[in-house]
Amino acid sequence: MSKTHLIIVAAGSGSRFGSPLPKQFCELAGRPVVMHAIDALQRAIANASCAIVLAPDRVEYWHALCEQYHFTSPQVVIGGDTRWQSVKNALDVAPADADLIAIHDGARPLPSQEMILAVINAFDDPKVQGAVPAIAVTDSLRMICNEGSKPIDRSLLRAVQTPQAFRADLLRRAYQMPYQPTFTDDASVMEAAGFTSIALPQGSPDNIKITNPRDIAIAEAILHFSSK
Ligand code: C5P
């Protein structure tokens, strides 16, 4: 049986959220967003080791939250100025014997158990190097170009979510490369390192990333309807 290590990245400042409290710490249905995320992953992948990546000035605050909500903190890692640097810091201290590493945005509180397991089960295929939940795009799309903009075929595109999981040795090698601004997620880092066998299990429209304050109300509604 493979050993999985979980990394929850929560070191962002949430500048788009427009509140002094980063989005991952805002309260959703009675507890901080990031606690929902950690719980969901730990429930789905029993016995996985786990780390949370935090900004240096949020560590004390996080421990106070854990006390307040009677929550057991995973290992704490100090993050960096970019998501890439935050993941890299967590990889530096990840257990050497992990076979798979799954990375999840602390700002995504509602990954379903089914989706997390689909990501992990993708590795039953020995050719798979990474697995990334993805969903079809429902809006019509246009690409900006010199002439203004032009339509593009949405059937060729997928929106990508987390958790994203990878074979640990390959992910460590991919993160040896220097930073590029196009590294918006971990699959893009793997791809740039030549590890292109990435499975795309079905993501979920409920697996939203809290970005604007109104997303908290949307997440509350999703929780409300999914508990019916
Ligand atoms: O900024 P964005 O929404 O893409 O961030 C995705 C996730 O990465 C969030 O959970 C955020 O806290 C985390 N992050 C991080 N370190 C950074 C920037 C973002 O851990 N420097």
Short mmCIF file of C-alpha atoms and ligand atoms in Angstrom, two decimals:
data_model
loop_
_atom_site.label_atom_id
_atom_site.label_comp_id
_atom_site.label_asym_id
_atom_site.label_seq_id
_atom_site.Cartn_x
_atom_site.Cartn_y
_atom_site.Cartn_z
CA MET A 1 0.00 0.00 0.00
CA SER A 2 1.40 3.42 -0.92
CA LYS A 3 2.18 6.05 1.71
CA THR A 4 0.66 9.47 1.07
CA HIS A 5 1.78 12.83 2.44
CA LEU A 6 -0.67 15.75 2.38
CA ILE A 7 0.38 19.37 2.00
CA ILE A 8 -2.24 22.04 2.65
CA VAL A 9 -1.04 25.39 1.33
CA ALA A 10 -2.43 28.26 3.38
CA ALA A 11 0.32 30.89 3.32
CA GLY A 12 -1.38 33.29 0.90
CA SER A 13 -2.29 36.79 1.97
CA GLY A 14 -5.57 36.72 0.02
CA SER A 15 -5.17 40.17 -1.55
CA ARG A 16 -8.21 39.64 -3.84
CA PHE A 17 -10.38 38.80 -0.84
CA GLY A 18 -10.29 42.41 0.35
CA SER A 19 -10.26 41.64 4.07
CA PRO A 20 -7.34 41.81 6.54
CA LEU A 21 -8.07 38.18 7.46
CA PRO A 22 -6.92 35.86 4.65
CA LYS A 23 -9.77 33.84 3.12
CA GLN A 24 -8.50 30.49 4.42
CA PHE A 25 -9.10 31.61 8.02
CA CYS A 26 -12.61 33.05 7.52
CA GLU A 27 -15.38 31.22 9.30
CA LEU A 28 -17.51 28.84 7.25
CA ALA A 29 -20.31 26.92 8.98
CA GLY A 30 -18.79 27.39 12.42
CA ARG A 31 -15.07 26.96 11.78
CA PRO A 32 -12.24 28.31 9.62
CA VAL A 33 -12.24 27.41 5.92
CA VAL A 34 -8.85 25.65 6.12
CA MET A 35 -10.03 23.30 8.89
CA HIS A 36 -12.76 21.99 6.53
CA ALA A 37 -10.06 21.36 3.92
CA ILE A 38 -7.72 19.50 6.29
CA ASP A 39 -10.56 17.40 7.71
CA ALA A 40 -11.82 16.36 4.28
CA LEU A 41 -8.38 15.19 3.14
CA GLN A 42 -7.52 13.39 6.35
CA ARG A 43 -10.88 11.60 6.35
CA ALA A 44 -10.48 10.46 2.75
CA ILE A 45 -6.86 9.30 3.06
CA ALA A 46 -6.57 7.60 6.44
CA ASN A 47 -3.03 7.30 7.84
CA ALA A 48 -1.60 9.99 5.56
CA SER A 49 0.95 12.32 7.15
CA CYS A 50 0.00 15.97 6.84
CA ALA A 51 1.53 19.47 6.87
CA ILE A 52 -0.02 22.92 6.73
CA VAL A 53 1.98 25.76 5.16
CA LEU A 54 1.48 29.14 6.85
CA ALA A 55 2.82 32.66 6.48
CA PRO A 56 5.32 33.36 9.30
CA ASP A 57 3.09 36.02 10.85
CA ARG A 58 0.11 33.62 11.02
CA VAL A 59 1.65 30.74 12.96
CA GLU A 60 0.75 32.05 16.40
CA TYR A 61 -2.74 32.95 15.17
CA TRP A 62 -3.17 29.42 13.75
CA HIS A 63 -2.23 27.77 17.04
CA ALA A 64 -4.74 30.01 18.84
CA LEU A 65 -7.43 28.96 16.32
CA CYS A 66 -6.60 25.28 16.90
CA GLU A 67 -7.07 25.77 20.62
CA GLN A 68 -10.31 27.68 20.12
CA TYR A 69 -11.80 25.05 17.79
CA HIS A 70 -10.26 22.00 19.55
CA PHE A 71 -8.47 21.12 16.32
CA THR A 72 -5.26 19.09 16.13
CA SER A 73 -2.77 20.95 13.95
CA PRO A 74 -0.79 19.04 11.36
CA GLN A 75 2.95 19.74 11.11
CA VAL A 76 3.44 23.49 10.48
CA VAL A 77 5.74 24.64 7.66
CA ILE A 78 6.62 28.29 6.98
CA GLY A 79 5.57 29.41 3.49
CA GLY A 80 7.16 31.74 0.96
CA ASP A 81 6.23 34.69 -1.23
CA THR A 82 4.69 32.52 -3.96
CA ARG A 83 2.57 29.37 -3.86
CA TRP A 84 5.49 27.62 -5.60
CA GLN A 85 7.88 28.62 -2.80
CA SER A 86 5.34 27.51 -0.17
CA VAL A 87 5.08 24.06 -1.75
CA LYS A 88 8.86 23.84 -2.14
CA ASN A 89 9.35 24.60 1.58
CA ALA A 90 6.89 21.83 2.45
CA LEU A 91 8.61 19.35 0.11
CA ASP A 92 11.94 20.07 1.82
CA VAL A 93 10.57 18.64 5.09
CA ALA A 94 8.17 16.01 3.72
CA PRO A 95 8.76 12.40 4.89
CA ALA A 96 11.43 10.74 2.74
CA ASP A 97 9.42 7.50 2.53
CA ALA A 98 6.25 9.05 1.04
CA ASP A 99 5.24 7.46 -2.29
CA LEU A 100 2.60 10.01 -3.19
CA ILE A 101 2.34 13.69 -2.30
CA ALA A 102 -1.08 15.37 -2.51
CA ILE A 103 -1.23 19.17 -2.41
CA HIS A 104 -4.43 21.03 -1.65
CA ASP A 105 -5.34 24.72 -1.49
CA GLY A 106 -6.34 25.66 2.04
CA ALA A 107 -8.87 27.99 0.45
CA ARG A 108 -10.85 25.04 -1.03
CA PRO A 109 -12.96 23.79 1.89
CA LEU A 110 -15.28 21.39 0.02
CA PRO A 111 -13.40 18.64 -1.82
CA SER A 112 -15.65 15.56 -1.81
CA GLN A 113 -14.44 12.22 -0.48
CA GLU A 114 -15.26 10.62 -3.84
CA MET A 115 -13.13 13.16 -5.73
CA ILE A 116 -10.13 12.83 -3.38
CA LEU A 117 -10.23 9.05 -3.74
CA ALA A 118 -10.49 9.34 -7.53
CA VAL A 119 -7.27 11.39 -7.49
CA ILE A 120 -5.45 8.79 -5.37
CA ASN A 121 -6.89 5.80 -7.26
CA ALA A 122 -5.58 7.22 -10.56
CA PHE A 123 -2.16 5.89 -9.47
CA ASP A 124 -3.40 2.30 -9.82
CA ASP A 125 -2.17 2.85 -13.38
CA PRO A 126 1.64 2.60 -13.12
CA LYS A 127 2.09 5.00 -16.07
CA VAL A 128 0.37 7.87 -14.23
CA GLN A 129 2.82 10.46 -12.84
CA GLY A 130 0.26 12.91 -11.49
CA ALA A 131 -3.51 13.27 -11.04
CA VAL A 132 -5.42 16.50 -11.11
CA PRO A 133 -9.19 16.97 -10.70
CA ALA A 134 -10.63 18.84 -13.66
CA ILE A 135 -14.02 20.04 -14.85
CA ALA A 136 -15.40 21.01 -18.24
CA VAL A 137 -15.80 24.73 -18.88
CA THR A 138 -19.43 25.81 -19.28
CA ASP A 139 -18.98 29.45 -20.38
CA SER A 140 -18.15 30.33 -23.96
CA LEU A 141 -14.55 31.47 -24.18
CA ARG A 142 -12.55 34.04 -26.13
CA MET A 143 -8.81 34.45 -26.37
CA ILE A 144 -7.26 37.93 -26.33
CA CYS A 145 -5.03 38.49 -29.37
CA ASN A 146 -3.48 41.33 -31.40
CA GLU A 147 -6.68 41.77 -33.43
CA GLY A 148 -8.78 42.04 -30.23
CA SER A 149 -10.18 38.63 -29.33
CA LYS A 150 -11.30 35.42 -30.98
CA PRO A 151 -13.49 32.48 -29.93
CA ILE A 152 -11.84 29.25 -28.79
CA ASP A 153 -13.24 25.74 -28.63
CA ARG A 154 -14.21 25.16 -25.01
CA SER A 155 -14.50 21.39 -25.52
CA LEU A 156 -10.67 21.33 -25.57
CA LEU A 157 -10.33 23.02 -22.17
CA ARG A 158 -10.67 21.98 -18.54
CA ALA A 159 -10.62 24.02 -15.32
CA VAL A 160 -8.17 22.50 -12.86
CA GLN A 161 -8.68 22.13 -9.10
CA THR A 162 -6.91 20.62 -6.10
CA PRO A 163 -6.04 18.23 -4.46
CA GLN A 164 -3.35 17.43 -7.02
CA ALA A 165 -1.29 14.32 -6.30
CA PHE A 166 2.04 13.20 -7.75
CA ARG A 167 4.61 10.45 -7.44
CA ALA A 168 6.81 11.90 -4.71
CA ASP A 169 10.20 11.33 -6.36
CA LEU A 170 9.08 13.03 -9.60
CA LEU A 171 7.52 15.99 -7.79
CA ARG A 172 10.70 16.55 -5.79
CA ARG A 173 12.69 16.54 -9.05
CA ALA A 174 10.27 18.96 -10.72
CA TYR A 175 10.60 21.39 -7.81
CA GLN A 176 14.39 21.52 -8.35
CA MET A 177 13.75 23.71 -11.40
CA PRO A 178 13.97 27.49 -11.04
CA TYR A 179 10.69 29.36 -10.54
CA GLN A 180 8.68 30.46 -13.58
CA PRO A 181 5.69 32.83 -13.35
CA THR A 182 3.61 30.27 -15.33
CA PHE A 183 3.72 27.89 -12.33
CA THR A 184 0.15 28.51 -11.11
CA ASP A 185 -0.28 24.98 -9.78
CA ASP A 186 1.80 21.85 -9.20
CA ALA A 187 0.80 20.13 -12.44
CA SER A 188 2.32 23.05 -14.37
CA VAL A 189 5.62 22.51 -12.49
CA MET A 190 5.57 18.77 -13.29
CA GLU A 191 4.76 19.45 -16.93
CA ALA A 192 7.66 21.90 -17.29
CA ALA A 193 10.00 19.22 -15.90
CA GLY A 194 8.83 16.78 -18.61
CA PHE A 195 6.51 14.69 -16.43
CA THR A 196 3.49 14.89 -18.70
CA SER A 197 1.52 11.77 -17.81
CA ILE A 198 -1.13 13.59 -15.78
CA ALA A 199 -4.52 11.91 -15.25
CA LEU A 200 -7.61 14.14 -15.08
CA PRO A 201 -10.16 12.56 -12.72
CA GLN A 202 -13.51 14.32 -12.49
CA GLY A 203 -13.44 17.47 -10.33
CA SER A 204 -16.54 19.07 -8.87
CA PRO A 205 -18.23 22.46 -9.29
CA ASP A 206 -18.73 22.37 -5.49
CA ASN A 207 -14.95 22.33 -4.94
CA ILE A 208 -14.75 26.12 -5.10
CA LYS A 209 -11.72 28.17 -4.14
CA ILE A 210 -12.80 30.91 -1.75
CA THR A 211 -11.66 34.06 -3.55
CA ASN A 212 -14.24 36.79 -2.85
CA PRO A 213 -16.22 37.38 0.35
CA ARG A 214 -19.44 36.21 -1.35
CA ASP A 215 -17.82 32.78 -1.92
CA ILE A 216 -18.30 32.12 1.81
CA ALA A 217 -22.08 32.47 1.33
CA ILE A 218 -21.90 30.19 -1.74
CA ALA A 219 -19.91 27.57 0.23
CA GLU A 220 -22.47 27.75 3.07
CA ALA A 221 -25.23 27.10 0.53
CA ILE A 222 -23.34 24.14 -0.99
CA LEU A 223 -22.85 22.66 2.49
CA HIS A 224 -26.53 23.22 3.28
CA PHE A 225 -27.74 21.45 0.13
CA SER A 226 -25.22 18.62 0.31
CA SER A 227 -26.32 17.75 3.87
CA LYS A 228 -29.98 17.28 2.73
O1 C5P B 1 -3.57 32.91 -4.49
P1 C5P B 1 -4.25 31.62 -4.78
O2 C5P B 1 -5.73 31.69 -4.54
O3 C5P B 1 -3.92 31.01 -6.10
O4 C5P B 1 -3.70 30.62 -3.67
C1 C5P B 1 -4.02 29.24 -3.70
C2 C5P B 1 -3.57 28.63 -2.39
O5 C5P B 1 -2.15 28.76 -2.24
C3 C5P B 1 -4.20 29.29 -1.16
O6 C5P B 1 -4.65 28.27 -0.29
C4 C5P B 1 -3.07 30.12 -0.58
O7 C5P B 1 -3.14 30.28 0.82
C5 C5P B 1 -1.83 29.32 -0.98
N1 C5P B 1 -0.63 30.16 -1.09
C6 C5P B 1 0.48 29.86 -0.30
N2 C5P B 1 1.60 30.68 -0.36
C7 C5P B 1 1.62 31.75 -1.16
C8 C5P B 1 0.51 32.06 -1.98
C9 C5P B 1 -0.62 31.23 -1.93
O8 C5P B 1 0.46 28.88 0.46
N3 C5P B 1 2.70 32.54 -1.15
#
